[in-house]
PDB file of C-alpha atoms in Angstrom:
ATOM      1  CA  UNK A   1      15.909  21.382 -49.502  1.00 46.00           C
ATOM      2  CA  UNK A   2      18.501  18.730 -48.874  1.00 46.00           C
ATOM      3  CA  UNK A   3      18.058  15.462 -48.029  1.00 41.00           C
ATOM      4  CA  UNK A   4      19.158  15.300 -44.568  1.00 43.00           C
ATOM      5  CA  UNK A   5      17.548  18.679 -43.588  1.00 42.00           C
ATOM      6  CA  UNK A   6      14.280  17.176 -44.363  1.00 36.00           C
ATOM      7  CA  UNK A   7      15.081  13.977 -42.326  1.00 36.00           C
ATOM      8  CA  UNK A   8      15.668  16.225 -39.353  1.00 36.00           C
ATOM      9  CA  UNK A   9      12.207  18.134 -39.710  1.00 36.00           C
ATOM     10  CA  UNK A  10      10.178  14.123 -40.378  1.00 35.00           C
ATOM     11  CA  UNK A  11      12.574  12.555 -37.812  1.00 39.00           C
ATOM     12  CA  UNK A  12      10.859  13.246 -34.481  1.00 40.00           C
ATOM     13  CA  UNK A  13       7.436  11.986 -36.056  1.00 39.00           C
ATOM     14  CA  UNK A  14       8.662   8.986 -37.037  1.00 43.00           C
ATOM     15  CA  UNK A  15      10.020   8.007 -34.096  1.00 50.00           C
ATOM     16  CA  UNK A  16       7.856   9.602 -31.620  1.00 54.00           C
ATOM     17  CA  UNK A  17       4.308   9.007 -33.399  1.00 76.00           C
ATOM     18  CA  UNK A  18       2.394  10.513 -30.376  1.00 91.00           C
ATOM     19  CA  UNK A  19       2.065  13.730 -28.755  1.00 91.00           C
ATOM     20  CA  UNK A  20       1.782  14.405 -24.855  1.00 92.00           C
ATOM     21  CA  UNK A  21      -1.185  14.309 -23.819  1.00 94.00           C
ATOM     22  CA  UNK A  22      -0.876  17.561 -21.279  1.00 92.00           C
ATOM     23  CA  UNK A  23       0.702  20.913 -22.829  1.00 85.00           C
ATOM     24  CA  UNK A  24       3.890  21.963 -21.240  1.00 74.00           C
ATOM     25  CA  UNK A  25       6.860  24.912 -21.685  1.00 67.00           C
ATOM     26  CA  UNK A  26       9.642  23.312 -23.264  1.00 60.00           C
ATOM     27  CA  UNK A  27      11.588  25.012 -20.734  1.00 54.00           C
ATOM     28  CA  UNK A  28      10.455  22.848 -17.719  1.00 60.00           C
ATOM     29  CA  UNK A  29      10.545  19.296 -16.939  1.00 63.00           C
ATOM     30  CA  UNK A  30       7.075  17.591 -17.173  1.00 73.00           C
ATOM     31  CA  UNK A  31       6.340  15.632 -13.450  1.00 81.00           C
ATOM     32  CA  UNK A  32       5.757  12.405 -13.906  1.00 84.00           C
ATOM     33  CA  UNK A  33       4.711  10.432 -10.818  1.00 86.00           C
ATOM     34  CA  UNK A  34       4.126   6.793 -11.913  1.00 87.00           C
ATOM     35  CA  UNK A  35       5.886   5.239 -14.805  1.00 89.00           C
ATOM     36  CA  UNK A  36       5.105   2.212 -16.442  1.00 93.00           C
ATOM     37  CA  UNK A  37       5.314  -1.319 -15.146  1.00 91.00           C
ATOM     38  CA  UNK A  38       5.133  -0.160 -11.296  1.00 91.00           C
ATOM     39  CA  UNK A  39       4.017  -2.758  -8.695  1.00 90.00           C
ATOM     40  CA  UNK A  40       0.656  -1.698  -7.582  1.00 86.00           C
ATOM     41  CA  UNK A  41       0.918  -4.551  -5.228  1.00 86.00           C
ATOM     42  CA  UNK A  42      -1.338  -7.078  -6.975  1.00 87.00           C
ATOM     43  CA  UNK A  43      -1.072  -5.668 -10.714  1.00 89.00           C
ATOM     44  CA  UNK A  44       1.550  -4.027 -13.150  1.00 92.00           C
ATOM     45  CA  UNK A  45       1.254  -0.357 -13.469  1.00 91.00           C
ATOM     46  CA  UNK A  46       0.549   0.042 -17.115  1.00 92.00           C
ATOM     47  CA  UNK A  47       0.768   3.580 -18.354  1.00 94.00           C
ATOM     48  CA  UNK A  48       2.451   7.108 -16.600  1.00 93.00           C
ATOM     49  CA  UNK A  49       0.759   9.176 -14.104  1.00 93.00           C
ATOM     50  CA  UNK A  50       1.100  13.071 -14.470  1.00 91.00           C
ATOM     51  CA  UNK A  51      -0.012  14.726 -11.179  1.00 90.00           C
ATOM     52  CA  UNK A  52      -2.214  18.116 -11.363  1.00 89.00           C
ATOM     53  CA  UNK A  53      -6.255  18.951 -11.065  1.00 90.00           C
ATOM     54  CA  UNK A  54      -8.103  20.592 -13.968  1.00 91.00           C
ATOM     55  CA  UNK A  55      -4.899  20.814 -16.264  1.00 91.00           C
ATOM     56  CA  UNK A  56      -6.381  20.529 -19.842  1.00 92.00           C
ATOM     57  CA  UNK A  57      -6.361  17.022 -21.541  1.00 94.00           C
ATOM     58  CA  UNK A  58      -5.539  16.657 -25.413  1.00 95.00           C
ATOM     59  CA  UNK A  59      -5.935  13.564 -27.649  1.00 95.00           C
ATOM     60  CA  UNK A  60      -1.965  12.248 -28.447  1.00 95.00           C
ATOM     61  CA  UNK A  61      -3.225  11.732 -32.132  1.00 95.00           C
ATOM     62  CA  UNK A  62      -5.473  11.878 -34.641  1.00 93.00           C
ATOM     63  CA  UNK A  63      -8.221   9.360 -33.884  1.00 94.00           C
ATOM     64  CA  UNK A  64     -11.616   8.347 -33.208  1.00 93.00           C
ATOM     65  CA  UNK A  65     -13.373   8.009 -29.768  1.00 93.00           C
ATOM     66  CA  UNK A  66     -14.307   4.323 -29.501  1.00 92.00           C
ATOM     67  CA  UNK A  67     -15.107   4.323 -25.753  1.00 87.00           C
ATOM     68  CA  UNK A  68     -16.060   6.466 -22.548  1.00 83.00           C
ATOM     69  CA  UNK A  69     -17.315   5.726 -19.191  1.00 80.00           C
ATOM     70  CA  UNK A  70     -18.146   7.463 -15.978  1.00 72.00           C
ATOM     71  CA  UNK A  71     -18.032   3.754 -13.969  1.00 62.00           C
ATOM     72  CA  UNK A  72     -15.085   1.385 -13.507  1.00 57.00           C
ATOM     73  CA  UNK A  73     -16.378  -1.287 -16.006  1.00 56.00           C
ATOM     74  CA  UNK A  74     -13.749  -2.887 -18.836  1.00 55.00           C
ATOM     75  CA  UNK A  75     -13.215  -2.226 -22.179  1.00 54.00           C
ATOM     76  CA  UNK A  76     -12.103  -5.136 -23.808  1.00 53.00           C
ATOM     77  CA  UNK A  77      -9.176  -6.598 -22.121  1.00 49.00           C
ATOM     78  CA  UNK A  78      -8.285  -3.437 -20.983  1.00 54.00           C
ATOM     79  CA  UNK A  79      -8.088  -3.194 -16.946  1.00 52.00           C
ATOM     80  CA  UNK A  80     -10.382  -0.547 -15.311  1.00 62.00           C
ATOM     81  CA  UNK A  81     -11.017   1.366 -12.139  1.00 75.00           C
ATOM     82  CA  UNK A  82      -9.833   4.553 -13.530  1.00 82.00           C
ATOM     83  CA  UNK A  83     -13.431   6.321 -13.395  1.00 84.00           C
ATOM     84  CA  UNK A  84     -14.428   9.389 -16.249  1.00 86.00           C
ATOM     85  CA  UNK A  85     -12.121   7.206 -18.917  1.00 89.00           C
ATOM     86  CA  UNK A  86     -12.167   8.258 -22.831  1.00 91.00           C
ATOM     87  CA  UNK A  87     -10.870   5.887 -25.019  1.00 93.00           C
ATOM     88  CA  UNK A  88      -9.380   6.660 -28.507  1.00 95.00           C
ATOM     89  CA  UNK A  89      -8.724   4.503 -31.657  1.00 96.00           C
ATOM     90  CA  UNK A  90      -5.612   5.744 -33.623  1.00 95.00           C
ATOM     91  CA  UNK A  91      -6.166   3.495 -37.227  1.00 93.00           C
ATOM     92  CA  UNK A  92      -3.077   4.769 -38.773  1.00 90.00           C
ATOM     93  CA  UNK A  93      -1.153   2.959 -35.391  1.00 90.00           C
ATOM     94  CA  UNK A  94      -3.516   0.528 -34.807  1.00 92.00           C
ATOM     95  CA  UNK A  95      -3.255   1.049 -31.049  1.00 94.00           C
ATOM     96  CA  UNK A  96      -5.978   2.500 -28.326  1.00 96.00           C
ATOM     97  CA  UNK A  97      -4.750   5.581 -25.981  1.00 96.00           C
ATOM     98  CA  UNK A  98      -6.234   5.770 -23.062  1.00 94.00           C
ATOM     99  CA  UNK A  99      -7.163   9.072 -20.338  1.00 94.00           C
ATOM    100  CA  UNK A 100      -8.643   7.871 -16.973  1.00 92.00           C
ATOM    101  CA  UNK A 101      -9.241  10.171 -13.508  1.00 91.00           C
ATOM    102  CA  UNK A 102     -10.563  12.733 -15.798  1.00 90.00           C
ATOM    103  CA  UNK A 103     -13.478  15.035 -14.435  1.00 88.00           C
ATOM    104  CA  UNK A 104     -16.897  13.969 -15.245  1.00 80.00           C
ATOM    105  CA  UNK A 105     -18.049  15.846 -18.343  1.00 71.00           C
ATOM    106  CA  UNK A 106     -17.735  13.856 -21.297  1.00 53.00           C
ATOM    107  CA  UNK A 107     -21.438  14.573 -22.450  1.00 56.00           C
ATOM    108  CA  UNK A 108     -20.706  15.988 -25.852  1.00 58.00           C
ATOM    109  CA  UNK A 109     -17.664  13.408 -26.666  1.00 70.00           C
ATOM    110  CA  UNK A 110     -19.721  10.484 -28.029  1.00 76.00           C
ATOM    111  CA  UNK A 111     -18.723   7.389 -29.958  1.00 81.00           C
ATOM    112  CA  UNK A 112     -17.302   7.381 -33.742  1.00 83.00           C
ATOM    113  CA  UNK A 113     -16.173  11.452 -32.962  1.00 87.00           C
ATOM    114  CA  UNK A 114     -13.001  12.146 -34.567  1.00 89.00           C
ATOM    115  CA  UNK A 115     -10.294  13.896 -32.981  1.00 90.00           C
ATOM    116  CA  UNK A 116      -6.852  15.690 -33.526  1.00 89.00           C
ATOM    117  CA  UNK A 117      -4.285  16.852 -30.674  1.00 91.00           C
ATOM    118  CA  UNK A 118      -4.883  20.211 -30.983  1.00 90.00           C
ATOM    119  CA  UNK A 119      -8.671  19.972 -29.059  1.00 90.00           C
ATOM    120  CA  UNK A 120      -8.776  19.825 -25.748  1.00 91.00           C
ATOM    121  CA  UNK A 121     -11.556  16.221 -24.562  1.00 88.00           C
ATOM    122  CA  UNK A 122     -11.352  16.608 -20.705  1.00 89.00           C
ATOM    123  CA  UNK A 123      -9.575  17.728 -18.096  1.00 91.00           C
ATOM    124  CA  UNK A 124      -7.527  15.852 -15.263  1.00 92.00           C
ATOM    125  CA  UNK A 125      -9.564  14.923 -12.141  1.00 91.00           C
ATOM    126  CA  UNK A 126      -9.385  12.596  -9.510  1.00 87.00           C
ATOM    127  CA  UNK A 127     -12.821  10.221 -10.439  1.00 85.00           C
ATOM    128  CA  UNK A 128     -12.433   6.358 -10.033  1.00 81.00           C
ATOM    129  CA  UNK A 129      -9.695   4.392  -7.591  1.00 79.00           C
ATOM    130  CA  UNK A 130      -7.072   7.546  -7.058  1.00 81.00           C
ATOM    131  CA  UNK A 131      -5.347   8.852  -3.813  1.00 81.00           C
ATOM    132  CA  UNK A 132      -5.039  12.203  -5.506  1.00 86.00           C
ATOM    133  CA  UNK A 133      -5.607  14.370  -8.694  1.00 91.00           C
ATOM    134  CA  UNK A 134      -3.817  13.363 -11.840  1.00 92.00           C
ATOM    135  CA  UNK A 135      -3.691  11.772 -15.456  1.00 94.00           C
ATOM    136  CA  UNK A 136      -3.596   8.111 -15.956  1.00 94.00           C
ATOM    137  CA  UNK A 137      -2.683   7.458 -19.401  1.00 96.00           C
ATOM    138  CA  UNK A 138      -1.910   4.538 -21.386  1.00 96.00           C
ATOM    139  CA  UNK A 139      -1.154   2.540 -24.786  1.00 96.00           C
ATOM    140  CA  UNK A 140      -2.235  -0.504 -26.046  1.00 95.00           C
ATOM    141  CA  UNK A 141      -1.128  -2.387 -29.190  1.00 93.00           C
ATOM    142  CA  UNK A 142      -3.778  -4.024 -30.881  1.00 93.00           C
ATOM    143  CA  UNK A 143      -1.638  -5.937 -33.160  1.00 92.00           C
ATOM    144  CA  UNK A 144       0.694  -6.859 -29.864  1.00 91.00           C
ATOM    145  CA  UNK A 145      -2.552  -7.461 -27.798  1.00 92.00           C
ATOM    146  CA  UNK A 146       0.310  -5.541 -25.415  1.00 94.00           C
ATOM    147  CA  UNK A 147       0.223  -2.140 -23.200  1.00 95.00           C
ATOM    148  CA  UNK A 148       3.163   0.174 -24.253  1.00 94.00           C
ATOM    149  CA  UNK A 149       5.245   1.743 -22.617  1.00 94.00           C
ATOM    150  CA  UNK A 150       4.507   5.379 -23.410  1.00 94.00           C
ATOM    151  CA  UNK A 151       7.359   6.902 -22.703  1.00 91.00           C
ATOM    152  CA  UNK A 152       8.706   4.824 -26.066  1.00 90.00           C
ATOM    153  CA  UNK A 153       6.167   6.024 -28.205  1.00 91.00           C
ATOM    154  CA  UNK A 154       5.905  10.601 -26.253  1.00 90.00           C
ATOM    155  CA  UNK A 155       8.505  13.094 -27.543  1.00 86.00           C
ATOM    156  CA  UNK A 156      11.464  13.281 -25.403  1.00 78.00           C
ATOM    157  CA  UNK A 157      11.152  17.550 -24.357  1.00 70.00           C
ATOM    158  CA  UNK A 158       8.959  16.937 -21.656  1.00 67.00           C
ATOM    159  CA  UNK A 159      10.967  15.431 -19.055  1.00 68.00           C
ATOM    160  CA  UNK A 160      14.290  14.557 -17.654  1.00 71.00           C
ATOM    161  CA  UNK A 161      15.662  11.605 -15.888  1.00 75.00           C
ATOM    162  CA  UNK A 162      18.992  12.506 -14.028  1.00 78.00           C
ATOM    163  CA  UNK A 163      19.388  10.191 -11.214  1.00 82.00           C
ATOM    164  CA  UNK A 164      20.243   6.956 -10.591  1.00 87.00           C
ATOM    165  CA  UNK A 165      18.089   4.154  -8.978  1.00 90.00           C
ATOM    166  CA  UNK A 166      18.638   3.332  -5.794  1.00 91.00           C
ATOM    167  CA  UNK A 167      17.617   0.305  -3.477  1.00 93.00           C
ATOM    168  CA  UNK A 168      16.116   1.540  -0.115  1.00 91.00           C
ATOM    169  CA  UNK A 169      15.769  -1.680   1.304  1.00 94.00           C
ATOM    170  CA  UNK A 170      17.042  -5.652   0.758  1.00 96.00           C
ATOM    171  CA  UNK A 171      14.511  -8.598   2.465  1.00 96.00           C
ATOM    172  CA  UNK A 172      13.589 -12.220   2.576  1.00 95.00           C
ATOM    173  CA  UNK A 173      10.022 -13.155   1.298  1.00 94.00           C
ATOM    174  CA  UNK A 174       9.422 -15.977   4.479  1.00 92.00           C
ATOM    175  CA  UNK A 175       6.472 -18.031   4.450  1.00 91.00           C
ATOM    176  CA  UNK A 176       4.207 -15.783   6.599  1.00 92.00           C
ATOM    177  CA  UNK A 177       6.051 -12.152   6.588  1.00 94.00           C
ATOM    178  CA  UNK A 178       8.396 -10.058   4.812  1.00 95.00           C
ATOM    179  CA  UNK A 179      11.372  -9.728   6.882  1.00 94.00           C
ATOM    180  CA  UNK A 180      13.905  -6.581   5.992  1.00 96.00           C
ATOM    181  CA  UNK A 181      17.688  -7.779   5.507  1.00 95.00           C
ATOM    182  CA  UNK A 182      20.855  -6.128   6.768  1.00 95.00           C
ATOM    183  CA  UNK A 183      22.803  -7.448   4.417  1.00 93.00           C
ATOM    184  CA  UNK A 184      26.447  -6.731   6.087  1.00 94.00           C
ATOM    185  CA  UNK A 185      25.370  -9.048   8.802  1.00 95.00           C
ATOM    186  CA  UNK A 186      25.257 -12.703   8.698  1.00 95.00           C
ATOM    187  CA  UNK A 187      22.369 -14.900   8.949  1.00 92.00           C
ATOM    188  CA  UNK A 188      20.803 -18.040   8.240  1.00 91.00           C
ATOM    189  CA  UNK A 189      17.664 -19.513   6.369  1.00 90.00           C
ATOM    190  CA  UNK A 190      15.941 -22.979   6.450  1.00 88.00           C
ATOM    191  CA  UNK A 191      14.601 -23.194   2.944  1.00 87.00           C
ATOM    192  CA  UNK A 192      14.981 -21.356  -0.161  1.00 88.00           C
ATOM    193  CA  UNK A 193      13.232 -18.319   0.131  1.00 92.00           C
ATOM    194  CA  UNK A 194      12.943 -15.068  -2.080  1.00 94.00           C
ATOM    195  CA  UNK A 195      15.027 -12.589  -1.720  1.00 96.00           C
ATOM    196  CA  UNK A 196      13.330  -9.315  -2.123  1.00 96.00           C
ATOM    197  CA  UNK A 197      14.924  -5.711  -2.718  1.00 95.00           C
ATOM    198  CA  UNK A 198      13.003  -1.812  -2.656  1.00 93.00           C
ATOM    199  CA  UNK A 199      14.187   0.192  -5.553  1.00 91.00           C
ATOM    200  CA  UNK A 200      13.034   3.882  -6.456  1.00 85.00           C
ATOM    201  CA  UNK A 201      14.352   5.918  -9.335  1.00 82.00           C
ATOM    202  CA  UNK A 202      13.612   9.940  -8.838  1.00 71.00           C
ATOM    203  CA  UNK A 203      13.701  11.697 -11.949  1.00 58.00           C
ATOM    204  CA  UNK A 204      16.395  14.160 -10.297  1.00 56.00           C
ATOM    205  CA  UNK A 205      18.716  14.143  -6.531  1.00 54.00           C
ATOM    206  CA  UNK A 206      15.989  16.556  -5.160  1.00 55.00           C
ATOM    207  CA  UNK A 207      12.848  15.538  -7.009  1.00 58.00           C
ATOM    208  CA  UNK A 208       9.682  14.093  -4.970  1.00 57.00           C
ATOM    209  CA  UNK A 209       8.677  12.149  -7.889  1.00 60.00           C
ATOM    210  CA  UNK A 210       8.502   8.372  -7.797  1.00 63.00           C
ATOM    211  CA  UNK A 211       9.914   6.680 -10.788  1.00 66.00           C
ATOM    212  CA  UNK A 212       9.268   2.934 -11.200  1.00 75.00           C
ATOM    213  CA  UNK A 213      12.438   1.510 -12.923  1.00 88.00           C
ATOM    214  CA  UNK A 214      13.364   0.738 -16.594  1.00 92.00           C
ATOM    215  CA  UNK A 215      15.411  -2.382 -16.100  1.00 94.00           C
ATOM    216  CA  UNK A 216      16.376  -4.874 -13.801  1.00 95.00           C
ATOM    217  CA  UNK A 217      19.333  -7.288 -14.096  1.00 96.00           C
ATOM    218  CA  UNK A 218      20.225  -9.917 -11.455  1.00 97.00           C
ATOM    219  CA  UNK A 219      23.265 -12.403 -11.655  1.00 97.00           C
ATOM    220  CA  UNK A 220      25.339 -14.506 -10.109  1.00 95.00           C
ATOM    221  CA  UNK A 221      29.317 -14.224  -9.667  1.00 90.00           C
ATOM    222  CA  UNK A 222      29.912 -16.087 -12.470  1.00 90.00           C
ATOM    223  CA  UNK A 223      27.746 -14.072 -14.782  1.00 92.00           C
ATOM    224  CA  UNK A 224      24.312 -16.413 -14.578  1.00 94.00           C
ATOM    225  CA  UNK A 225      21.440 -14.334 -15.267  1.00 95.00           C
ATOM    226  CA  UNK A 226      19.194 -14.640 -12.103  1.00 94.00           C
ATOM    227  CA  UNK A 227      16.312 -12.259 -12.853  1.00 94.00           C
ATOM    228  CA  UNK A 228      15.700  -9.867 -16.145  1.00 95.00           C
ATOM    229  CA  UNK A 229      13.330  -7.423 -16.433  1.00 95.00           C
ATOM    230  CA  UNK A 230      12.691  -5.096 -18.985  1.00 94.00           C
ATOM    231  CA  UNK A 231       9.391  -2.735 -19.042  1.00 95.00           C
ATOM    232  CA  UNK A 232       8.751  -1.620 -22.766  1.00 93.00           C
ATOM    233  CA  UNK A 233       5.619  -3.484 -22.805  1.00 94.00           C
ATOM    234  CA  UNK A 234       3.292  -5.904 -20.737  1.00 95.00           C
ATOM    235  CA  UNK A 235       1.734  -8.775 -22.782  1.00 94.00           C
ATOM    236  CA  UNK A 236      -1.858 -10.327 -22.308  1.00 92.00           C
ATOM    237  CA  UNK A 237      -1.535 -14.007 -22.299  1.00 90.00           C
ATOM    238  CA  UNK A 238      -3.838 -16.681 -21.198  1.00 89.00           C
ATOM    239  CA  UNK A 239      -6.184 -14.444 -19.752  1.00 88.00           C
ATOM    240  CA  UNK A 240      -3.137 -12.883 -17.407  1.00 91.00           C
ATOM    241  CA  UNK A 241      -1.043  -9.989 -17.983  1.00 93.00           C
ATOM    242  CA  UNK A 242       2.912 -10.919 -18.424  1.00 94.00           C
ATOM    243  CA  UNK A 243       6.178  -9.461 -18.945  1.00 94.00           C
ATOM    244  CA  UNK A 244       7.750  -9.826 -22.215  1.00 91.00           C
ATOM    245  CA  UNK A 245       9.790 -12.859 -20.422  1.00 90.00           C
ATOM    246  CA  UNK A 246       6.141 -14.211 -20.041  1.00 93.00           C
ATOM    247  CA  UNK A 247       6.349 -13.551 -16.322  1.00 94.00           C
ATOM    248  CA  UNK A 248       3.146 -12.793 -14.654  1.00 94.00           C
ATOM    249  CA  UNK A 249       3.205 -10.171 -11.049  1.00 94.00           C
ATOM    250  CA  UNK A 250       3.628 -12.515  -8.907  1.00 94.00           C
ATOM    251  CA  UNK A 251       6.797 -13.362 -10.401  1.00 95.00           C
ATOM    252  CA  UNK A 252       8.093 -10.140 -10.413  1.00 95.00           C
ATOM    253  CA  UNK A 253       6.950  -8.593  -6.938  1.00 95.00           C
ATOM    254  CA  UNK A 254       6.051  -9.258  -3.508  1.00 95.00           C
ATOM    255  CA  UNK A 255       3.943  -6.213  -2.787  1.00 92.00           C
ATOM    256  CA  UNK A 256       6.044  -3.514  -3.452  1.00 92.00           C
ATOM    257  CA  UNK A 257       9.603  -5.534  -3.682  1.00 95.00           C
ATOM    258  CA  UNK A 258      11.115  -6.430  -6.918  1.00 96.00           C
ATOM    259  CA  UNK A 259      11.488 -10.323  -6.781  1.00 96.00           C
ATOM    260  CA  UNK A 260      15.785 -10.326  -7.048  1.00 96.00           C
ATOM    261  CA  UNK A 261      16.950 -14.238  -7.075  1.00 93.00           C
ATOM    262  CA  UNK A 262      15.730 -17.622  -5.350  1.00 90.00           C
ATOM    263  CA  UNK A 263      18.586 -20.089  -3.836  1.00 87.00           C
ATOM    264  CA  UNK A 264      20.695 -17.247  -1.772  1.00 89.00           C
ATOM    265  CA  UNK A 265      22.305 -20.804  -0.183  1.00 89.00           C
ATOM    266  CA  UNK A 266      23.452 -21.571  -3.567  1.00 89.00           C
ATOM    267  CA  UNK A 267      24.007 -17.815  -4.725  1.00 90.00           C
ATOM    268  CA  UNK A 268      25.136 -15.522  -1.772  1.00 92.00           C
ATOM    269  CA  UNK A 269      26.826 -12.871  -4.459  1.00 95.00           C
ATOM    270  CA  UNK A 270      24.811 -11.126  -7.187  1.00 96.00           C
ATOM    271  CA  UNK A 271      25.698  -8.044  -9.020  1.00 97.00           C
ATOM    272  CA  UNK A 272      22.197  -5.829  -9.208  1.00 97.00           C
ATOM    273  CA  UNK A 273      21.800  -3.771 -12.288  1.00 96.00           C
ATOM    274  CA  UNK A 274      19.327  -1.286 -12.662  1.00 95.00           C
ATOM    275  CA  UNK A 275      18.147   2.307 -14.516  1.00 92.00           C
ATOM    276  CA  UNK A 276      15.494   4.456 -15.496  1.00 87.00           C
ATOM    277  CA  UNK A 277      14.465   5.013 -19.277  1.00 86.00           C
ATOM    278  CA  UNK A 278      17.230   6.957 -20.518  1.00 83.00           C
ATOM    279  CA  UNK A 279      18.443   7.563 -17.374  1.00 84.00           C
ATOM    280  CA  UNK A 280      22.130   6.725 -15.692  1.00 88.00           C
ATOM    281  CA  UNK A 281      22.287   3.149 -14.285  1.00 92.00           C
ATOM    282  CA  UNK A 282      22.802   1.784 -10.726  1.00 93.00           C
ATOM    283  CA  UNK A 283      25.075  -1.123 -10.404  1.00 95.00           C
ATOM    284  CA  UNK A 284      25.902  -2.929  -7.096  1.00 95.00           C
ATOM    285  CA  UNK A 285      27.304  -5.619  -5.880  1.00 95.00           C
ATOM    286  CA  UNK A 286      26.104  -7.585  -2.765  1.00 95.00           C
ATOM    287  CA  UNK A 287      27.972 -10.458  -0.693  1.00 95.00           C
ATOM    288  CA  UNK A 288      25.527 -12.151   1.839  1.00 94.00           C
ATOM    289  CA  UNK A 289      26.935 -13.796   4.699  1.00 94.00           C
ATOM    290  CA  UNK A 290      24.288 -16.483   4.483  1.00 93.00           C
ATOM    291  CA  UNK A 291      24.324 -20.154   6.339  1.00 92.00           C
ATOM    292  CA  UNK A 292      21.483 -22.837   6.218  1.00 90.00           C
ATOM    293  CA  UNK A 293      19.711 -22.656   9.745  1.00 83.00           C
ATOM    294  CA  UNK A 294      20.697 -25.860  11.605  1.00 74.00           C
ATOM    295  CA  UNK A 295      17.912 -27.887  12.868  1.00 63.00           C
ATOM    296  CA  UNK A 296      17.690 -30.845  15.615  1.00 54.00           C
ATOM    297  CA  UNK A 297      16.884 -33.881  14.636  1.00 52.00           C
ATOM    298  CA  UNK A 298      13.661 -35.690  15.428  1.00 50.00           C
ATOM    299  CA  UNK A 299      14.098 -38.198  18.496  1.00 51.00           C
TER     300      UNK A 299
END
């Protein structure tokens, strides 16, 4: 066999070293609900979602349970409130996959049991913190001390990403509210306060699902980078978790608003980049008719 033919068959494994952790036909898109670094208004979102009840749950690799629960306590540095969680240990990877919001009946998985993808551990419930039914399932990097994006790391077959981003909503971050923007009318501001943008990414124009974004690029007219965001991994850093920019949540969002730019006095035009993994890319421009607010002064 030549060369190249055999790099074709090996290719996929190398670069994808995990498998999905739901079956699916090839034929369809997998839903994803959630993706990866998601406000969840005080936290990061740090793995995908896949939506369903009772839908069969497989290991992603070859590996060794190292940790299950029925409560919401923590394993290791690992955030929890995910309820019936396994916990794997992949030693050829050196990284931990994680299942939560399965249904509670993990009685004959114990500790130190090896695994392979082709045995079904659990299936998906809706135990622990979860508004509905579904998978919660996550990577983390031992050697990185990092949670993975997964969809980095899962064959591409399962899903599609056809749409662009879009931003529902601009706003100001004031001291005691959140204030939504019209940003083709003028107005003024007495300090330097956040300004604050809604962005959703469906994985197609008619989908339901909500996609968290990929990237996010903020700068000036002149070309000054304002705000960069990229979600392949979140770091764990003096006892927080951070972006790779080192940027901890509050950083990044305000609730449910991606955190665009600081000193709109200084910086009323920005050019607003953004995209899904693998997806196409928004790209906007925006021209704020902003004045400092005027204030009397003190008799």
């Amino acid at each position: 066999m030549k060369f190249w033919m055999i790099l074709f068959l090996i290719l996929p494994y190398i670069l994808y070293p995990f498998e999905w952790p739901v079956k699916q036909n090839k034929t369809k898109s997998l839903i994803i609900s959630s993706t990866f670094g998601e406000s969840r208004l005080d936290h990061f979102h740090n793995g995908l979602d896949i939506p369903g009840e009772n839908r069969k749950v497989y290991p992603v690799a070859k590996g060794k349970v190292v940790w299950q629960t029925k409560g919401n306590r923590r394993y290791g540095e690992i955030p929890f409130g995910g309820g019936t969680t396994m916990i794997l240990y992949h030693p050829k990877e050196k990284m931990l996959s994680g299942y939560m919001h399965l249904k509670p009946s993990l009685d004959n998985w114990e500790n130190n049991r090896f695994v392979n993808p082709n045995v079904a551990m659990g299936r998906s419930g809706k135990s622990g913190h979860s508004g509905g039914a579904h998978l919660h399932f996550f990577l983390f990097s031992l050697l990185e001390k990092a949670m993975l994006n997964p969809l980095l790391a899962l064959p591409e077959d399962f899903y599609r990403n056809e749409s662009k981003p879009k931003i529902k909503e601009y706003a100001i971050l004031l001291p005691d509210r959140v204030s939504i923007l019209n940003p083709e009318k003028p107005f003024s501001l007495s300090g330097n306060y956040p300004l604050l943008a809604r962005v959703v990414d469906s994985a197609t124009a008619t989908s339901k699902e909500r996609w968290g974004i990929y990237f996010l690029k903020v700068e000036t007219d002149t070309g000054s980078s304002l705000q960069s965001l990229l979600f392949q991994k979140i770091l764990y850093r003096n006892f927080r978790w951070q972006t790779e920019n080192l940027q901890v949540f509050e950083q990044v969002y305000a609730g449910p608003y991606y955190i665009l730019a600081y000193d709109l006095l200084k910086h009323p035009n920005l050019k607003i980049t953004a995209g899904g993994y693998k997806g196409p890319s928004l790209t906007e421009g925006l021209h704020l008719q902003v004045t400092p607010l005027k204030t009397q002064a003190s008799p």
